[in-house]
Coordinates of N, CA and C in Angstrom, one line a residue:
M1 N 105.8 129.7 105.4 CA 106.0 131.1 105.1 C 107.4 131.6 105.6
K2 N 107.8 131.2 106.8 CA 109.1 131.6 107.3 C 110.2 131.1 106.4
Q3 N 110.1 129.9 106.0 CA 111.2 129.4 105.1 C 111.1 130.1 103.7
K4 N 110.0 130.4 103.3 CA 109.9 131.2 102.0 C 110.5 132.6 102.1
I5 N 110.3 133.2 103.3 CA 111.0 134.5 103.5 C 112.5 134.4 103.5
I6 N 113.0 133.3 104.3 CA 114.4 133.1 104.4 C 115.0 132.9 103.0
E7 N 114.4 132.1 102.2 CA 114.9 131.8 100.8 C 114.9 133.0 99.9
G8 N 113.9 133.8 100.1 CA 113.8 135.1 99.3 C 114.9 136.0 99.7
A9 N 115.1 136.1 101.0 CA 116.1 137.0 101.6 C 117.5 136.5 101.1
E10 N 117.7 135.2 101.1 CA 119.0 134.6 100.7 C 119.3 135.0 99.3
Q11 N 118.4 135.0 98.4 CA 118.6 135.3 97.0 C 119.1 136.8 96.9
L12 N 118.4 137.7 97.7 CA 118.8 139.1 97.6 C 120.1 139.4 98.3
F13 N 120.4 138.7 99.4 CA 121.7 139.0 100.1 C 122.8 138.5 99.3
M14 N 122.7 137.3 98.6 CA 123.7 136.7 97.8 C 124.0 137.6 96.6
R15 N 123.0 138.2 96.1 CA 123.1 139.0 94.9 C 123.7 140.4 95.2
Y16 N 123.2 141.0 96.2 CA 123.5 142.5 96.5 C 124.2 142.7 97.8
G17 N 124.5 141.7 98.6 CA 125.1 142.0 99.9 C 123.9 142.2 100.8
V18 N 124.2 142.5 102.1 CA 123.2 142.6 103.1 C 122.8 144.0 103.4
R19 N 123.7 144.9 103.4 CA 123.4 146.3 103.9 C 122.5 147.0 102.9
S20 N 122.6 146.7 101.6 CA 121.8 147.4 100.6 C 120.4 146.8 100.4
V21 N 120.1 145.7 101.1 CA 118.8 145.1 101.0 C 118.0 145.5 102.2
S22 N 116.8 146.1 102.0 CA 115.9 146.5 103.1 C 114.8 145.4 103.3
M23 N 114.1 145.5 104.4 CA 113.0 144.6 104.6 C 111.9 144.8 103.6
D24 N 111.8 146.0 103.0 CA 110.8 146.3 101.9 C 111.2 145.5 100.7
D25 N 112.5 145.4 100.4 CA 113.0 144.6 99.3 C 112.7 143.2 99.4
V26 N 112.9 142.7 100.7 CA 112.6 141.2 100.9 C 111.1 141.0 100.8
A27 N 110.2 141.9 101.3 CA 108.8 141.8 101.1 C 108.4 141.7 99.7
R28 N 109.0 142.6 98.8 CA 108.7 142.6 97.4 C 109.1 141.3 96.8
E29 N 110.3 140.8 97.2 CA 110.9 139.6 96.6 C 110.0 138.4 96.8
V30 N 109.4 138.3 98.0 CA 108.6 137.1 98.3 C 107.1 137.4 98.2
S31 N 106.7 138.6 97.8 CA 105.3 138.9 97.5 C 104.5 138.8 98.8
V32 N 105.0 139.4 99.9 CA 104.2 139.4 101.1 C 104.4 140.8 101.7
S33 N 103.6 141.1 102.7 CA 103.7 142.5 103.3 C 104.9 142.5 104.3
K34 N 105.4 143.6 104.6 CA 106.4 143.7 105.6 C 105.9 143.3 107.0
K35 N 104.6 143.5 107.2 CA 104.0 143.1 108.5 C 104.1 141.6 108.6
T36 N 103.9 140.8 107.5 CA 104.1 139.4 107.6 C 105.5 139.0 107.9
I37 N 106.5 139.7 107.4 CA 107.8 139.3 107.7 C 108.1 139.5 109.2
Y38 N 107.6 140.6 109.8 CA 107.8 140.9 111.2 C 107.0 140.0 112.1
Q39 N 106.1 139.2 111.6 CA 105.4 138.2 112.4 C 106.4 137.0 112.6
H40 N 107.4 136.9 111.8 CA 108.3 135.7 111.9 C 109.7 136.2 112.3
F41 N 110.1 137.4 112.1 CA 111.4 137.9 112.5 C 111.2 139.3 113.2
N42 N 111.9 139.4 114.3 CA 111.8 140.6 115.1 C 112.4 141.8 114.4
H43 N 113.5 141.6 113.7 CA 114.1 142.7 113.0 C 115.0 142.2 111.9
K44 N 115.7 143.0 111.2 CA 116.5 142.6 110.1 C 117.6 141.7 110.5
D45 N 118.2 142.0 111.6 CA 119.4 141.3 112.1 C 118.9 139.8 112.4
D46 N 117.7 139.6 112.9 CA 117.2 138.3 113.1 C 117.1 137.5 111.8
L47 N 116.6 138.2 110.8 CA 116.4 137.6 109.5 C 117.7 137.2 108.9
V48 N 118.7 138.1 109.0 CA 120.0 137.9 108.5 C 120.7 136.7 109.1
T49 N 120.6 136.6 110.4 CA 121.1 135.4 111.2 C 120.5 134.1 110.7
E50 N 119.2 134.1 110.7 CA 118.5 132.9 110.3 C 118.8 132.5 108.8
T51 N 118.9 133.5 108.0 CA 119.3 133.2 106.6 C 120.7 132.7 106.4
A52 N 121.6 133.2 107.2 CA 123.0 132.7 107.2 C 123.0 131.3 107.7
R53 N 122.3 131.0 108.7 CA 122.3 129.6 109.3 C 121.7 128.6 108.3
N54 N 120.6 129.0 107.6 CA 119.9 128.2 106.6 C 120.9 127.9 105.5
Y55 N 121.5 128.9 105.0 CA 122.4 128.8 103.8 C 123.6 127.9 104.1
L56 N 124.2 128.1 105.3 CA 125.4 127.4 105.6 C 125.1 125.9 106.0
T57 N 123.9 125.7 106.5 CA 123.5 124.3 106.8 C 123.4 123.5 105.5
G58 N 122.8 124.2 104.5 CA 122.7 123.6 103.1 C 124.1 123.3 102.5
E59 N 125.0 124.3 102.7 CA 126.3 124.2 102.1 C 127.1 123.0 102.8
M60 N 127.0 122.9 104.1 CA 127.6 121.8 104.8 C 127.2 120.4 104.3
K61 N 125.9 120.3 104.1 CA 125.3 119.1 103.5 C 125.8 118.8 102.1
E62 N 125.9 119.8 101.3 CA 126.3 119.7 99.9 C 127.8 119.3 99.9
I63 N 128.6 119.9 100.7 CA 130.1 119.6 100.7 C 130.3 118.2 101.2
S64 N 129.6 117.8 102.2 CA 129.8 116.4 102.8 C 129.4 115.4 101.7
E65 N 128.3 115.6 101.0 CA 127.8 114.6 100.0 C 128.8 114.6 98.8
V66 N 129.4 115.7 98.5 CA 130.3 115.8 97.3 C 131.6 115.1 97.6
T67 N 132.1 115.2 98.8 CA 133.4 114.7 99.1 C 133.5 113.3 99.8
E68 N 132.3 112.8 100.2 CA 132.4 111.5 101.0 C 132.8 110.3 100.2
N69 N 132.7 110.3 98.9 CA 133.1 109.1 98.1 C 134.4 109.4 97.3
A70 N 135.2 110.4 97.7 CA 136.4 110.6 97.0 C 137.4 109.5 97.1
A71 N 138.1 109.1 96.0 CA 138.9 108.0 96.0 C 140.2 108.2 96.9
D72 N 140.6 109.4 97.0 CA 141.9 109.7 97.8 C 141.8 111.1 98.2
A73 N 142.8 111.5 99.0 CA 142.9 112.9 99.6 C 142.9 114.0 98.5
L74 N 143.6 113.7 97.4 CA 143.8 114.7 96.4 C 142.5 115.0 95.7
E75 N 141.8 113.9 95.4 CA 140.4 114.1 94.8 C 139.5 114.8 95.7
E76 N 139.6 114.4 97.0 CA 138.7 115.0 98.0 C 139.0 116.5 98.1
L77 N 140.2 116.9 98.1 CA 140.6 118.3 98.2 C 140.1 119.1 97.0
F78 N 140.3 118.5 95.8 CA 139.8 119.1 94.5 C 138.3 119.3 94.6
L79 N 137.5 118.3 95.1 CA 136.1 118.4 95.1 C 135.6 119.4 96.2
L80 N 136.3 119.4 97.3 CA 136.0 120.3 98.4 C 136.2 121.8 97.9
S81 N 137.4 122.0 97.3 CA 137.7 123.4 96.8 C 136.8 123.8 95.6
K82 N 136.4 122.8 94.7 CA 135.5 123.1 93.6 C 134.2 123.5 94.2
C83 N 133.7 122.8 95.1 CA 132.4 123.1 95.7 C 132.4 124.5 96.4
I84 N 133.4 124.8 97.1 CA 133.5 126.1 97.8 C 133.6 127.2 96.8
R85 N 134.4 127.0 95.7 CA 134.5 128.0 94.7 C 133.2 128.2 94.0
Q86 N 132.5 127.2 93.7 CA 131.2 127.4 93.1 C 130.2 128.1 93.9
N87 N 130.2 127.8 95.2 CA 129.4 128.6 96.2 C 129.8 130.0 96.3
I88 N 131.1 130.2 96.3 CA 131.6 131.6 96.5 C 131.3 132.5 95.3
S89 N 131.3 131.8 94.1 CA 131.0 132.6 92.8 C 129.6 133.2 92.8
R90 N 128.7 132.6 93.7 CA 127.3 133.1 93.7 C 127.2 134.2 94.8
V91 N 128.2 134.5 95.5 CA 128.1 135.5 96.6 C 128.6 136.8 96.2
N92 N 127.9 137.9 96.6 CA 128.4 139.2 96.4 C 129.6 139.5 97.3
P93 N 130.7 139.9 96.8 CA 131.9 140.1 97.6 C 131.8 140.9 98.9
S94 N 130.7 141.8 98.9 CA 130.5 142.7 100.1 C 129.8 141.9 101.2
L95 N 129.3 140.7 100.9 CA 128.5 140.0 101.9 C 129.2 139.8 103.2
L96 N 130.4 139.2 103.2 CA 131.1 138.9 104.4 C 131.4 140.2 105.2
Y97 N 131.8 141.2 104.5 CA 132.1 142.5 105.1 C 130.9 143.0 105.8
D98 N 129.7 143.0 105.2 CA 128.5 143.4 105.8 C 128.2 142.6 107.0
L99 N 128.3 141.3 107.0 CA 128.0 140.5 108.2 C 129.0 140.9 109.3
Q100 N 130.2 141.0 109.0 CA 131.2 141.3 110.1 C 131.0 142.6 110.7
K101 N 130.6 143.6 109.9 CA 130.5 145.0 110.5 C 129.1 145.3 111.1
Y102 N 128.1 144.7 110.5 CA 126.7 145.1 110.9 C 125.9 144.1 111.5
H103 N 126.3 142.8 111.4 CA 125.5 141.7 111.9 C 126.3 140.7 112.7
P104 N 126.7 141.0 113.9 CA 127.6 140.1 114.7 C 127.1 138.7 114.9
D105 N 125.8 138.6 115.1 CA 125.2 137.2 115.4 C 125.4 136.3 114.1
A106 N 125.1 136.9 113.0 CA 125.2 136.2 111.7 C 126.7 135.9 111.4
W107 N 127.6 136.8 111.8 CA 129.0 136.7 111.6 C 129.5 135.5 112.5
E108 N 129.0 135.3 113.6 CA 129.4 134.2 114.5 C 129.0 132.9 113.9
V109 N 127.8 132.9 113.2 CA 127.3 131.7 112.5 C 128.4 131.3 111.5
F110 N 128.8 132.3 110.7 CA 129.8 132.1 109.7 C 131.1 131.6 110.2
R111 N 131.5 132.2 111.3 CA 132.8 131.9 111.9 C 132.8 130.4 112.4
D112 N 131.6 130.0 113.0 CA 131.5 128.6 113.4 C 131.6 127.7 112.3
Y113 N 131.0 128.0 111.2 CA 131.1 127.2 109.9 C 132.5 127.1 109.4
K114 N 133.2 128.3 109.5 CA 134.5 128.4 108.9 C 135.6 127.6 109.8
Y115 N 135.5 127.9 111.1 CA 136.5 127.3 112.0 C 136.3 125.9 112.5
N116 N 135.0 125.5 112.4 CA 134.7 124.1 112.8 C 134.5 123.2 111.6
F117 N 133.6 123.5 110.8 CA 133.3 122.6 109.7 C 134.4 122.6 108.6
I118 N 134.6 123.8 108.0 CA 135.6 123.8 106.9 C 137.0 123.5 107.4
M119 N 137.4 124.1 108.5 CA 138.8 123.8 109.0 C 138.9 122.3 109.3
G120 N 137.9 121.7 109.9 CA 137.9 120.3 110.2 C 138.0 119.5 108.9
K121 N 137.3 119.8 107.9 CA 137.4 119.1 106.6 C 138.8 119.2 106.0
V122 N 139.4 120.4 106.1 CA 140.7 120.5 105.5 C 141.7 119.8 106.3
M123 N 141.6 119.8 107.7 CA 142.6 119.2 108.5 C 142.5 117.7 108.3
S124 N 141.3 117.1 108.3 CA 141.2 115.6 108.1 C 141.7 115.2 106.7
N125 N 141.6 116.1 105.7 CA 142.1 115.8 104.4 C 143.6 115.8 104.4
L126 N 144.2 116.7 105.1 CA 145.7 116.8 105.2 C 146.3 115.5 105.9
V127 N 145.6 115.1 106.9 CA 146.0 113.9 107.6 C 145.9 112.7 106.7
R128 N 144.8 112.6 106.0 CA 144.6 111.5 105.0 C 145.6 111.5 103.9
G129 N 146.0 112.7 103.4 CA 146.9 112.8 102.3 C 148.3 112.4 102.7
K130 N 148.7 112.7 104.0 CA 150.0 112.2 104.5 C 150.0 110.7 104.6
K131 N 148.9 110.1 105.1 CA 148.8 108.6 105.2 C 148.9 108.0 103.8
E132 N 148.4 108.6 102.8 CA 148.3 108.1 101.4 C 149.6 108.4 100.6
N133 N 150.6 109.0 101.3 CA 151.8 109.4 100.6 C 151.6 110.3 99.4
L134 N 150.6 111.2 99.5 CA 150.3 112.2 98.5 C 150.8 113.6 99.0
Y135 N 150.8 113.8 100.3 CA 151.3 115.0 100.8 C 152.6 114.8 101.6
R136 N 153.4 115.9 101.8 CA 154.6 115.8 102.5 C 154.3 115.4 104.0
T137 N 155.2 114.6 104.5 CA 154.9 114.1 105.9 C 155.3 115.2 106.9
D138 N 156.0 116.2 106.5 CA 156.5 117.2 107.5 C 155.6 118.4 107.6
I139 N 154.4 118.4 106.9 CA 153.5 119.5 107.0 C 152.8 119.5 108.3
N140 N 152.4 120.6 108.9 CA 151.7 120.7 110.1 C 150.2 121.0 109.7
E141 N 149.4 120.0 109.8 CA 148.0 120.1 109.3 C 147.2 121.2 110.0
K142 N 147.5 121.4 111.3 CA 146.7 122.4 112.0 C 147.0 123.8 111.5
I143 N 148.3 124.1 111.3 CA 148.7 125.4 110.7 C 148.2 125.6 109.3
L144 N 148.3 124.6 108.5 CA 147.9 124.8 107.1 C 146.4 124.8 106.9
S145 N 145.7 124.2 107.8 CA 144.2 124.2 107.7 C 143.7 125.6 108.1
V146 N 144.4 126.3 109.1 CA 144.1 127.7 109.4 C 144.4 128.5 108.2
M147 N 145.6 128.3 107.6 CA 146.0 129.1 106.5 C 145.0 129.0 105.3
R148 N 144.5 127.8 105.0 CA 143.6 127.6 103.9 C 142.3 128.3 104.1
V149 N 141.7 128.2 105.3 CA 140.4 128.9 105.4 C 140.6 130.4 105.4
E150 N 141.7 130.9 105.9 CA 142.0 132.4 105.8 C 142.2 132.8 104.4
Q151 N 142.8 131.9 103.6 CA 143.0 132.2 102.2 C 141.7 132.4 101.5
V152 N 140.7 131.5 101.8 CA 139.4 131.6 101.1 C 138.7 132.9 101.5
Q153 N 138.8 133.3 102.7 CA 138.2 134.6 103.1 C 138.9 135.8 102.5
L154 N 140.2 135.6 102.3 CA 141.0 136.7 101.8 C 140.6 137.1 100.4
I155 N 140.1 136.1 99.6 CA 139.6 136.3 98.3 C 138.5 137.3 98.2
F156 N 137.7 137.4 99.3 CA 136.6 138.3 99.4 C 137.0 139.8 99.7
D157 N 138.2 139.9 100.2 CA 138.7 141.2 100.7 C 139.1 142.1 99.5
E158 N 138.3 143.1 99.3 CA 138.5 144.0 98.2 C 139.7 145.0 98.4
R159 N 140.2 145.0 99.7 CA 141.4 145.8 99.9 C 142.6 145.0 99.4
A160 N 142.5 143.7 99.4 CA 143.6 142.9 98.9 C 143.5 142.7 97.4
F161 N 142.2 142.4 97.0 CA 141.9 142.0 95.6 C 140.8 142.9 95.0
P162 N 141.0 144.2 94.7 CA 140.0 145.0 94.2 C 139.3 144.4 92.9
K163 N 138.0 144.5 92.8 CA 137.3 143.9 91.7 C 137.8 144.5 90.4
G164 N 138.1 145.7 90.3 CA 138.6 146.3 89.1 C 139.9 145.9 88.6
D165 N 140.7 145.3 89.5 CA 142.1 144.9 89.2 C 142.3 143.4 89.1
F166 N 141.4 142.6 89.6 CA 141.5 141.2 89.7 C 140.3 140.4 89.2
D167 N 140.5 139.3 88.5 CA 139.3 138.4 88.2 C 139.1 137.5 89.4
F168 N 137.9 137.5 89.9 CA 137.5 136.7 91.1 C 137.9 135.3 90.9
V169 N 137.5 134.7 89.8 CA 137.8 133.2 89.6 C 139.3 132.9 89.5
E170 N 140.0 133.8 88.8 CA 141.4 133.6 88.6 C 142.2 133.7 90.0
V171 N 141.7 134.6 90.8 CA 142.3 134.7 92.2 C 142.2 133.4 92.9
Q172 N 140.9 132.8 92.9 CA 140.7 131.5 93.5 C 141.6 130.4 93.0
V173 N 141.7 130.3 91.7 CA 142.4 129.2 91.0 C 143.9 129.4 91.4
Q174 N 144.5 130.6 91.3 CA 145.9 130.8 91.6 C 146.2 130.4 93.1
I175 N 145.4 130.9 94.0 CA 145.6 130.6 95.4 C 145.5 129.1 95.7
F176 N 144.5 128.5 95.1 CA 144.4 127.0 95.4 C 145.6 126.3 94.8
D177 N 146.0 126.6 93.6 CA 147.2 126.0 92.9 C 148.4 126.1 93.8
H178 N 148.6 127.3 94.3 CA 149.8 127.6 95.1 C 149.7 126.8 96.4
F179 N 148.5 126.7 97.0 CA 148.4 125.9 98.2 C 148.7 124.4 98.0
I180 N 148.1 123.9 97.0 CA 148.3 122.4 96.8 C 149.7 122.0 96.4
H181 N 150.4 122.9 95.7 CA 151.8 122.6 95.4 C 152.7 122.6 96.6
G182 N 152.3 123.3 97.6 CA 153.0 123.3 98.8 C 152.8 122.1 99.7
L183 N 151.8 121.3 99.4 CA 151.4 120.1 100.1 C 152.1 118.8 99.5
L184 N 152.3 118.8 98.2 CA 152.5 117.5 97.5 C 153.9 116.9 97.9
S185 N 153.9 115.6 98.1 CA 155.1 114.8 98.1 C 155.6 114.6 96.7
D186 N 156.8 114.0 96.5 CA 157.2 113.6 95.2 C 156.2 112.7 94.5
N187 N 155.7 111.8 95.2 CA 154.7 110.9 94.7 C 153.4 111.6 94.4
G188 N 153.0 112.5 95.3 CA 151.8 113.3 95.1 C 151.9 114.2 93.9
R189 N 153.1 114.7 93.6 CA 153.3 115.6 92.5 C 153.0 114.9 91.2
K190 N 153.6 113.6 91.1 CA 153.3 112.8 89.9 C 151.9 112.5 89.7
Y191 N 151.2 112.2 90.8 CA 149.8 111.9 90.8 C 149.0 113.1 90.4
Y192 N 149.4 114.2 90.9 CA 148.7 115.5 90.6 C 148.8 115.8 89.1
Q193 N 149.9 115.6 88.5 CA 150.1 115.9 87.1 C 149.2 115.0 86.3
S194 N 149.1 113.7 86.6 CA 148.3 112.8 85.9 C 146.8 113.1 86.1
Y195 N 146.5 113.6 87.3 CA 145.1 114.0 87.7 C 144.7 115.2 86.8
Q196 N 145.6 116.2 86.7 CA 145.3 117.3 85.9 C 145.0 117.0 84.5
K197 N 145.9 116.1 83.9 CA 145.8 115.7 82.5 C 144.5 115.0 82.3
K198 N 144.1 114.1 83.2 CA 142.8 113.4 83.1 C 141.6 114.4 83.2
H199 N 141.7 115.4 84.1 CA 140.7 116.4 84.2 C 140.5 117.2 82.9
I200 N 141.6 117.6 82.3 CA 141.6 118.4 81.1 C 141.0 117.5 80.0
E201 N 141.4 116.3 79.9 CA 140.8 115.4 78.8 C 139.3 115.2 79.0
N202 N 138.9 115.1 80.2 CA 137.4 114.9 80.5 C 136.7 116.2 80.1
Q203 N 137.3 117.4 80.3 CA 136.6 118.6 79.9 C 136.5 118.7 78.4
L204 N 137.4 118.1 77.7 CA 137.4 118.3 76.2 C 136.5 117.3 75.5
K205 N 136.0 116.3 76.3 CA 135.1 115.3 75.7 C 133.7 115.9 75.5

């Protein structure tokens, strides 16, 4: 029952954000009484934190599985970014703002995911790309891994990219394209061009 409640809450939070979803909404979503929810969670903040932890645990598993067999750093970065973009596209842009302002415990769960798991993935990718002569040897992987995770969060910031003025997916694509061009060595640039061509050809099949 607890997992059922978490999964129902996750669907609502992803769709509408956190602040606009009440415990009554969650009860209706999973077809249980609000009393049943409070048997498993002390209050909404407790539910939000557990839901964030459950969702991010699943996302970490998915990203690890998707990227573990990448042939090289460039493919790994593509797969990592594609997976993150797909997950982001399911999230209401207000979600992170709601967590940061109203649910500090859940926000800490997200920050741990962001600064440990995602940043670690990006940093190891940058090190790998330098060894494979795909990325410039003079890049500082620590600085650029911080920059990349902050870029991903910036996409959610409606003060920077208001929904009425920007297409969410286009913002993601443009920022990623800018980031990756700043990494590439001369060899990596040639490889990237052939990789893009192959990717487009596969899409047309």
